[in-house]
Each structure stands twice: as C-alpha cells, then as structure tokens.
C-alpha cells in the first residue's frame, strides 16, 4: 500500500462517531461553510441541536477534531438526510460512508424503515455514495437550488442497512 495512504488510514484509528453537541458547533459550521455554496446559518445548526425534536445530528470525531458531520430528520418512519459533509482534508477515506451508515443504523434502531434526501444534479460524488447504499432516484425538483438554479435529485432508500 502507498505509504501516504497507510499513514492516513492509521491516523483514523481514534475516530468515533457520536452525537453532535453545541461544543461542536464551530467546527461543524466550518465544515458546512467550506463544503456548500449555500451553507446553513449558525442558528440553523443551533435550532437542530436545541429545539428540533426530529433532529438526529452526528459527528465523526478524530481525537477532538470534527472531520465529518450529518444532520438527519426523523419523520414518522423515515430518516431524511438533511445535510452531510466531510472536511475536505479527510475526504475519500470512508468517513462519508461511515457517518451515513451510522445514522441509518441508528434510525433503524428507532424504527425507521426508509430514508430519503435531495442532492444536486452535478454532485456525482455524493450520488455515487448514495447509490452504493442502494438509494435510487425517485424524482427531480427543477431549479431547486437558489444559487444557480440547479435541479435537485430526490433519492430514496426503501430498506435501511440491516433491515
Ligand atoms: C459527499 C461526501 C460527504 C463524501 O464524503 P467522503 O468522506 O469523501 O466519502 P467516502 O470516502 O466515504 O466515499 C464515499 C463514496 O463517495 C464516492 N467518492 C468519494 N470520493 C470520490 C471521488 N473523488 N470521486 C468519485 N467518487 C468519490 C465513492 O462512491 C465513495 O465510495 P468508494 O470509496 O467505496 O468508492 C464529501 O465528498 C463531501 O463532503 N462533499 C461536499 C458536501 C456534499 O456534497 N455533501 C452531500 C450533499 S447531498
């Protein structure tokens, strides 16, 4: 194996996926801002953590550094993946898949049977990740994203992992 990759993989040994807390907010917002052209305001993450009972917020914590985050909404029997991002320095090492799997398994434990999400038409990396989980395209929302008028692809997963 390439030495650099070996080092990177070894560096992930302290990784824990856990619930997001208010103490994580600064790092979570930084990942959001660097990852999206329409980042959420800080108060949206605050709301998810303090007021929204449907929220299921997760972080991947590498020895105190937040390297990935996910916000989901648990609605009836579905987990809506509202946002997910990996810090750019840590992409391509399985963190996106790990935090998504964790969120889906935790939702299944709570009784969810399905999941759905929206993704930009141009976001092929994320679409591939979702397809690898079994998400399929259901529909499109024309001009959904306000910054560039891009379409959203609606994807759903009918059977959660392990279900
Ligand atoms: C989408 C995102 C969360 C994936 O996170 P990640 O930690 O890099 O993901 P992983 O390393 O677990 O890779 C997951 C899958 O994504 C795909 N992928 C990752 N990097 C890729 C690349 N450079 N090119 C193509 N596909 C890629 C692959 O399918 C990969 O699975 P594989 O390694 O088994 O082939 C990350 O790219 C990101 O934060 N993007 C910006 C925010 C975003 O677009 N979020 C999704 C909004 S809907």
mmCIF file of N, CA and C in Angstrom, residues 32-120:
data_model
loop_
_atom_site.group_PDB
_atom_site.id
_atom_site.type_symbol
_atom_site.label_atom_id
_atom_site.label_comp_id
_atom_site.label_asym_id
_atom_site.label_seq_id
_atom_site.Cartn_x
_atom_site.Cartn_y
_atom_site.Cartn_z
ATOM 1 N N UNK A 32 -19.357 22.959 7.110
ATOM 2 C CA UNK A 32 -20.509 23.305 6.273
ATOM 3 C C UNK A 32 -20.139 24.434 5.308
ATOM 4 N N UNK A 33 -19.458 25.452 5.844
ATOM 5 C CA UNK A 33 -19.150 26.629 5.014
ATOM 6 C C UNK A 33 -18.161 26.308 3.906
ATOM 7 N N UNK A 34 -17.240 25.397 4.188
ATOM 8 C CA UNK A 34 -16.239 25.070 3.184
ATOM 9 C C UNK A 34 -16.783 24.055 2.165
ATOM 10 N N UNK A 35 -17.894 23.416 2.522
ATOM 11 C CA UNK A 35 -18.412 22.322 1.689
ATOM 12 C C UNK A 35 -19.559 22.718 0.775
ATOM 13 N N UNK A 36 -20.290 23.770 1.123
ATOM 14 C CA UNK A 36 -21.517 24.082 0.374
ATOM 15 C C UNK A 36 -21.547 25.530 -0.100
ATOM 16 N N UNK A 37 -22.120 25.743 -1.274
ATOM 17 C CA UNK A 37 -22.264 27.109 -1.774
ATOM 18 C C UNK A 37 -23.415 27.832 -1.064
ATOM 19 N N UNK A 38 -24.326 27.062 -0.466
ATOM 20 C CA UNK A 38 -25.393 27.676 0.336
ATOM 21 C C UNK A 38 -25.335 27.088 1.749
ATOM 22 N N UNK A 39 -24.312 27.499 2.537
ATOM 23 C CA UNK A 39 -24.205 26.915 3.885
ATOM 24 C C UNK A 39 -25.365 27.338 4.777
ATOM 25 N N UNK A 40 -25.590 26.558 5.819
ATOM 26 C CA UNK A 40 -26.633 26.905 6.787
ATOM 27 C C UNK A 40 -26.123 28.009 7.701
ATOM 28 N N UNK A 41 -27.021 28.912 8.131
ATOM 29 C CA UNK A 41 -26.629 29.864 9.178
ATOM 30 C C UNK A 41 -26.355 29.098 10.481
ATOM 31 N N UNK A 42 -25.496 29.671 11.327
ATOM 32 C CA UNK A 42 -25.176 29.021 12.607
ATOM 33 C C UNK A 42 -26.456 28.705 13.378
ATOM 34 N N UNK A 43 -27.424 29.633 13.310
ATOM 35 C CA UNK A 43 -28.641 29.445 14.118
ATOM 36 C C UNK A 43 -29.438 28.215 13.658
ATOM 37 N N UNK A 44 -29.266 27.809 12.408
ATOM 38 C CA UNK A 44 -29.964 26.596 11.956
ATOM 39 C C UNK A 44 -29.404 25.369 12.664
ATOM 40 N N UNK A 45 -28.069 25.295 12.765
ATOM 41 C CA UNK A 45 -27.483 24.159 13.489
ATOM 42 C C UNK A 45 -27.887 24.222 14.966
ATOM 43 N N UNK A 46 -27.902 25.455 15.522
ATOM 44 C CA UNK A 46 -28.320 25.606 16.931
ATOM 45 C C UNK A 46 -29.733 25.087 17.129
ATOM 46 N N UNK A 47 -30.605 25.478 16.208
ATOM 47 C CA UNK A 47 -32.004 25.041 16.276
ATOM 48 C C UNK A 47 -32.085 23.517 16.236
ATOM 49 N N UNK A 48 -31.328 22.909 15.322
ATOM 50 C CA UNK A 48 -31.362 21.447 15.210
ATOM 51 C C UNK A 48 -30.943 20.789 16.520
ATOM 52 N N UNK A 49 -29.955 21.400 17.189
ATOM 53 C CA UNK A 49 -29.416 20.784 18.415
ATOM 54 C C UNK A 49 -30.275 21.051 19.646
ATOM 55 N N UNK A 50 -30.972 22.177 19.649
ATOM 56 C CA UNK A 50 -31.659 22.542 20.895
ATOM 57 C C UNK A 50 -33.184 22.471 20.811
ATOM 58 N N UNK A 51 -33.749 22.658 19.614
ATOM 59 C CA UNK A 51 -35.212 22.811 19.525
ATOM 60 C C UNK A 51 -35.933 21.781 18.666
ATOM 61 N N UNK A 52 -35.224 21.179 17.738
ATOM 62 C CA UNK A 52 -35.928 20.310 16.794
ATOM 63 C C UNK A 52 -35.877 18.862 17.270
ATOM 64 N N UNK A 53 -37.018 18.401 17.760
ATOM 65 C CA UNK A 53 -37.040 17.033 18.313
ATOM 66 C C UNK A 53 -36.831 15.972 17.245
ATOM 67 N N UNK A 54 -37.082 16.345 16.002
ATOM 68 C CA UNK A 54 -36.906 15.371 14.906
ATOM 69 C C UNK A 54 -35.449 15.220 14.494
ATOM 70 N N UNK A 55 -34.598 16.125 14.975
ATOM 71 C CA UNK A 55 -33.206 16.121 14.527
ATOM 72 C C UNK A 55 -32.393 14.969 15.074
ATOM 73 N N UNK A 56 -31.586 14.422 14.195
ATOM 74 C CA UNK A 56 -30.597 13.411 14.599
ATOM 75 C C UNK A 56 -29.268 13.894 14.026
ATOM 76 N N UNK A 57 -28.407 14.451 14.911
ATOM 77 C CA UNK A 57 -27.185 15.130 14.448
ATOM 78 C C UNK A 57 -25.969 14.336 14.892
ATOM 79 N N UNK A 58 -25.100 14.027 13.932
ATOM 80 C CA UNK A 58 -23.946 13.174 14.204
ATOM 81 C C UNK A 58 -22.653 13.863 13.784
ATOM 82 N N UNK A 59 -21.563 13.544 14.474
ATOM 83 C CA UNK A 59 -20.239 13.989 14.018
ATOM 84 C C UNK A 59 -19.282 12.807 14.044
ATOM 85 N N UNK A 60 -18.285 12.881 13.164
ATOM 86 C CA UNK A 60 -17.142 11.975 13.247
ATOM 87 C C UNK A 60 -16.038 12.766 13.931
ATOM 88 N N UNK A 61 -15.617 12.270 15.080
ATOM 89 C CA UNK A 61 -14.675 12.976 15.959
ATOM 90 C C UNK A 61 -13.355 12.211 15.944
ATOM 91 N N UNK A 62 -12.311 12.886 15.454
ATOM 92 C CA UNK A 62 -10.985 12.265 15.409
ATOM 93 C C UNK A 62 -10.117 12.950 16.460
ATOM 94 N N UNK A 63 -10.071 12.362 17.627
ATOM 95 C CA UNK A 63 -9.277 12.911 18.735
ATOM 96 C C UNK A 63 -9.585 14.391 18.976
ATOM 97 N N UNK A 64 -10.870 14.750 18.967
ATOM 98 C CA UNK A 64 -11.283 16.117 19.259
ATOM 99 C C UNK A 64 -11.467 16.995 18.031
ATOM 100 N N UNK A 65 -11.003 16.530 16.884
ATOM 101 C CA UNK A 65 -11.222 17.297 15.659
ATOM 102 C C UNK A 65 -12.443 16.722 14.934
ATOM 103 N N UNK A 66 -13.393 17.590 14.594
ATOM 104 C CA UNK A 66 -14.572 17.120 13.874
ATOM 105 C C UNK A 66 -14.214 17.022 12.392
ATOM 106 N N UNK A 67 -14.348 15.807 11.837
ATOM 107 C CA UNK A 67 -13.919 15.585 10.454
ATOM 108 C C UNK A 67 -15.094 15.309 9.515
ATOM 109 N N UNK A 68 -16.258 15.034 10.060
ATOM 110 C CA UNK A 68 -17.454 14.867 9.222
ATOM 111 C C UNK A 68 -18.681 15.119 10.077
ATOM 112 N N UNK A 69 -19.754 15.514 9.408
ATOM 113 C CA UNK A 69 -20.997 15.777 10.152
ATOM 114 C C UNK A 69 -22.196 15.376 9.308
ATOM 115 N N UNK A 70 -23.279 15.089 9.999
ATOM 116 C CA UNK A 70 -24.536 14.731 9.322
ATOM 117 C C UNK A 70 -25.696 15.216 10.174
ATOM 118 N N UNK A 71 -26.665 15.837 9.543
ATOM 119 C CA UNK A 71 -27.926 16.171 10.218
ATOM 120 C C UNK A 71 -29.039 15.419 9.505
ATOM 121 N N UNK A 72 -29.791 14.661 10.282
ATOM 122 C CA UNK A 72 -30.948 13.963 9.720
ATOM 123 C C UNK A 72 -32.202 14.380 10.449
ATOM 124 N N UNK A 73 -33.335 14.195 9.776
ATOM 125 C CA UNK A 73 -34.638 14.439 10.427
ATOM 126 C C UNK A 73 -35.402 13.134 10.439
ATOM 127 N N UNK A 74 -35.804 12.741 11.635
ATOM 128 C CA UNK A 74 -36.560 11.500 11.794
ATOM 129 C C UNK A 74 -38.040 11.852 11.705
ATOM 130 N N UNK A 75 -38.664 11.440 10.619
ATOM 131 C CA UNK A 75 -40.059 11.816 10.385
ATOM 132 C C UNK A 75 -40.881 10.545 10.181
ATOM 133 N N UNK A 76 -41.754 10.266 11.137
ATOM 134 C CA UNK A 76 -42.616 9.076 11.154
ATOM 135 C C UNK A 76 -41.747 7.810 11.094
ATOM 136 N N UNK A 77 -41.545 7.263 9.899
ATOM 137 C CA UNK A 77 -40.704 6.057 9.815
ATOM 138 C C UNK A 77 -39.573 6.248 8.810
ATOM 139 N N UNK A 78 -39.192 7.522 8.603
ATOM 140 C CA UNK A 78 -38.150 7.801 7.610
ATOM 141 C C UNK A 78 -37.061 8.690 8.198
ATOM 142 N N UNK A 79 -35.839 8.477 7.740
ATOM 143 C CA UNK A 79 -34.768 9.422 8.062
ATOM 144 C C UNK A 79 -34.491 10.248 6.816
ATOM 145 N N UNK A 80 -34.754 11.555 6.919
ATOM 146 C CA UNK A 80 -34.408 12.476 5.836
ATOM 147 C C UNK A 80 -33.001 12.994 6.108
ATOM 148 N N UNK A 81 -32.070 12.692 5.212
ATOM 149 C CA UNK A 81 -30.707 13.199 5.387
ATOM 150 C C UNK A 81 -30.705 14.658 4.927
ATOM 151 N N UNK A 82 -30.629 15.568 5.916
ATOM 152 C CA UNK A 82 -30.753 16.999 5.605
ATOM 153 C C UNK A 82 -29.420 17.575 5.137
ATOM 154 N N UNK A 83 -28.326 17.159 5.761
ATOM 155 C CA UNK A 83 -27.009 17.592 5.286
ATOM 156 C C UNK A 83 -25.957 16.593 5.754
ATOM 157 N N UNK A 84 -24.923 16.459 4.925
ATOM 158 C CA UNK A 84 -23.804 15.568 5.263
ATOM 159 C C UNK A 84 -22.563 16.136 4.577
ATOM 160 N N UNK A 85 -21.474 16.196 5.312
ATOM 161 C CA UNK A 85 -20.222 16.665 4.695
ATOM 162 C C UNK A 85 -19.029 16.119 5.472
ATOM 163 N N UNK A 86 -17.956 15.912 4.721
ATOM 164 C CA UNK A 86 -16.661 15.535 5.303
ATOM 165 C C UNK A 86 -15.715 16.706 5.084
ATOM 166 N N UNK A 87 -14.892 16.997 6.081
ATOM 167 C CA UNK A 87 -13.883 18.045 5.897
ATOM 168 C C UNK A 87 -13.039 17.701 4.670
ATOM 169 N N UNK A 88 -12.774 18.679 3.797
ATOM 170 C CA UNK A 88 -12.056 18.381 2.547
ATOM 171 C C UNK A 88 -10.736 17.636 2.750
ATOM 172 N N UNK A 89 -10.039 17.915 3.835
ATOM 173 C CA UNK A 89 -8.747 17.225 4.059
ATOM 174 C C UNK A 89 -8.918 15.743 4.361
ATOM 175 N N UNK A 90 -10.151 15.340 4.671
ATOM 176 C CA UNK A 90 -10.368 13.952 5.103
ATOM 177 C C UNK A 90 -11.274 13.183 4.145
ATOM 178 N N UNK A 91 -11.538 13.752 2.981
ATOM 179 C CA UNK A 91 -12.445 13.067 2.044
ATOM 180 C C UNK A 91 -11.760 11.854 1.406
ATOM 181 N N UNK A 92 -12.562 10.948 0.905
ATOM 182 C CA UNK A 92 -12.040 9.790 0.186
ATOM 183 C C UNK A 92 -11.431 8.719 1.076
ATOM 184 N N UNK A 93 -11.744 8.779 2.372
ATOM 185 C CA UNK A 93 -11.195 7.770 3.296
ATOM 186 C C UNK A 93 -12.297 6.993 4.003
ATOM 187 N N UNK A 94 -13.510 7.079 3.465
ATOM 188 C CA UNK A 94 -14.588 6.274 4.030
ATOM 189 C C UNK A 94 -15.407 6.947 5.121
ATOM 190 N N UNK A 95 -15.094 8.218 5.417
ATOM 191 C CA UNK A 95 -15.822 8.871 6.521
ATOM 192 C C UNK A 95 -17.273 9.171 6.157
ATOM 193 N N UNK A 96 -17.492 9.594 4.917
ATOM 194 C CA UNK A 96 -18.865 9.882 4.485
ATOM 195 C C UNK A 96 -19.727 8.642 4.610
ATOM 196 N N UNK A 97 -19.193 7.529 4.108
ATOM 197 C CA UNK A 97 -19.951 6.273 4.196
ATOM 198 C C UNK A 97 -20.163 5.866 5.645
ATOM 199 N N UNK A 98 -19.139 6.054 6.472
ATOM 200 C CA UNK A 98 -19.254 5.619 7.874
ATOM 201 C C UNK A 98 -20.326 6.409 8.620
ATOM 202 N N UNK A 99 -20.324 7.730 8.441
ATOM 203 C CA UNK A 99 -21.287 8.542 9.216
ATOM 204 C C UNK A 99 -22.702 8.318 8.681
ATOM 205 N N UNK A 100 -22.817 8.112 7.368
ATOM 206 C CA UNK A 100 -24.153 7.832 6.800
ATOM 207 C C UNK A 100 -24.651 6.479 7.299
ATOM 208 N N UNK A 101 -23.777 5.481 7.280
ATOM 209 C CA UNK A 101 -24.184 4.154 7.765
ATOM 210 C C UNK A 101 -24.609 4.241 9.229
ATOM 211 N N UNK A 102 -23.823 4.964 10.017
ATOM 212 C CA UNK A 102 -24.131 5.110 11.441
ATOM 213 C C UNK A 102 -25.520 5.734 11.628
ATOM 214 N N UNK A 103 -25.780 6.800 10.883
ATOM 215 C CA UNK A 103 -27.075 7.494 11.011
ATOM 216 C C UNK A 103 -28.233 6.585 10.582
ATOM 217 N N UNK A 104 -28.013 5.818 9.520
ATOM 218 C CA UNK A 104 -29.087 4.933 9.028
ATOM 219 C C UNK A 104 -29.349 3.792 10.017
ATOM 220 N N UNK A 105 -28.266 3.241 10.566
ATOM 221 C CA UNK A 105 -28.443 2.147 11.535
ATOM 222 C C UNK A 105 -29.122 2.649 12.807
ATOM 223 N N UNK A 106 -28.716 3.850 13.265
ATOM 224 C CA UNK A 106 -29.330 4.413 14.470
ATOM 225 C C UNK A 106 -30.811 4.693 14.223
ATOM 226 N N UNK A 107 -31.134 5.165 13.028
ATOM 227 C CA UNK A 107 -32.541 5.440 12.701
ATOM 228 C C UNK A 107 -33.333 4.131 12.660
ATOM 229 N N UNK A 108 -32.719 3.101 12.133
ATOM 230 C CA UNK A 108 -33.407 1.800 12.087
ATOM 231 C C UNK A 108 -33.692 1.287 13.507
ATOM 232 N N UNK A 109 -32.715 1.488 14.387
ATOM 233 C CA UNK A 109 -32.916 1.097 15.798
ATOM 234 C C UNK A 109 -34.135 1.787 16.386
ATOM 235 N N UNK A 110 -34.388 3.019 15.905
ATOM 236 C CA UNK A 110 -35.519 3.802 16.426
ATOM 237 C C UNK A 110 -36.820 3.487 15.707
ATOM 238 N N UNK A 111 -36.731 2.653 14.676
ATOM 239 C CA UNK A 111 -37.956 2.271 13.983
ATOM 240 C C UNK A 111 -38.107 2.795 12.568
ATOM 241 N N UNK A 112 -37.082 3.476 12.064
ATOM 242 C CA UNK A 112 -37.187 3.947 10.676
ATOM 243 C C UNK A 112 -37.082 2.759 9.724
ATOM 244 N N UNK A 113 -37.784 2.856 8.618
ATOM 245 C CA UNK A 113 -37.661 1.791 7.613
ATOM 246 C C UNK A 113 -37.161 2.335 6.281
ATOM 247 N N UNK A 114 -37.207 3.651 6.118
ATOM 248 C CA UNK A 114 -36.811 4.241 4.833
ATOM 249 C C UNK A 114 -35.946 5.474 5.063
ATOM 250 N N UNK A 115 -35.312 5.911 3.987
ATOM 251 C CA UNK A 115 -34.561 7.161 4.070
ATOM 252 C C UNK A 115 -34.726 7.907 2.756
ATOM 253 N N UNK A 116 -34.635 9.206 2.824
ATOM 254 C CA UNK A 116 -34.659 9.974 1.590
ATOM 255 C C UNK A 116 -33.801 11.218 1.733
ATOM 256 N N UNK A 117 -33.486 11.824 0.605
ATOM 257 C CA UNK A 117 -32.611 13.004 0.588
ATOM 258 C C UNK A 117 -32.720 13.705 -0.760
ATOM 259 N N UNK A 118 -32.171 14.906 -0.797
ATOM 260 C CA UNK A 118 -32.040 15.634 -2.062
ATOM 261 C C UNK A 118 -30.567 15.859 -2.331
ATOM 262 N N UNK A 119 -30.184 15.815 -3.595
ATOM 263 C CA UNK A 119 -28.787 16.030 -3.945
ATOM 264 C C UNK A 119 -28.732 16.808 -5.262
ATOM 265 N N UNK A 120 -27.725 17.682 -5.363
ATOM 266 C CA UNK A 120 -27.577 18.450 -6.608
ATOM 267 C C UNK A 120 -27.304 17.518 -7.778
#
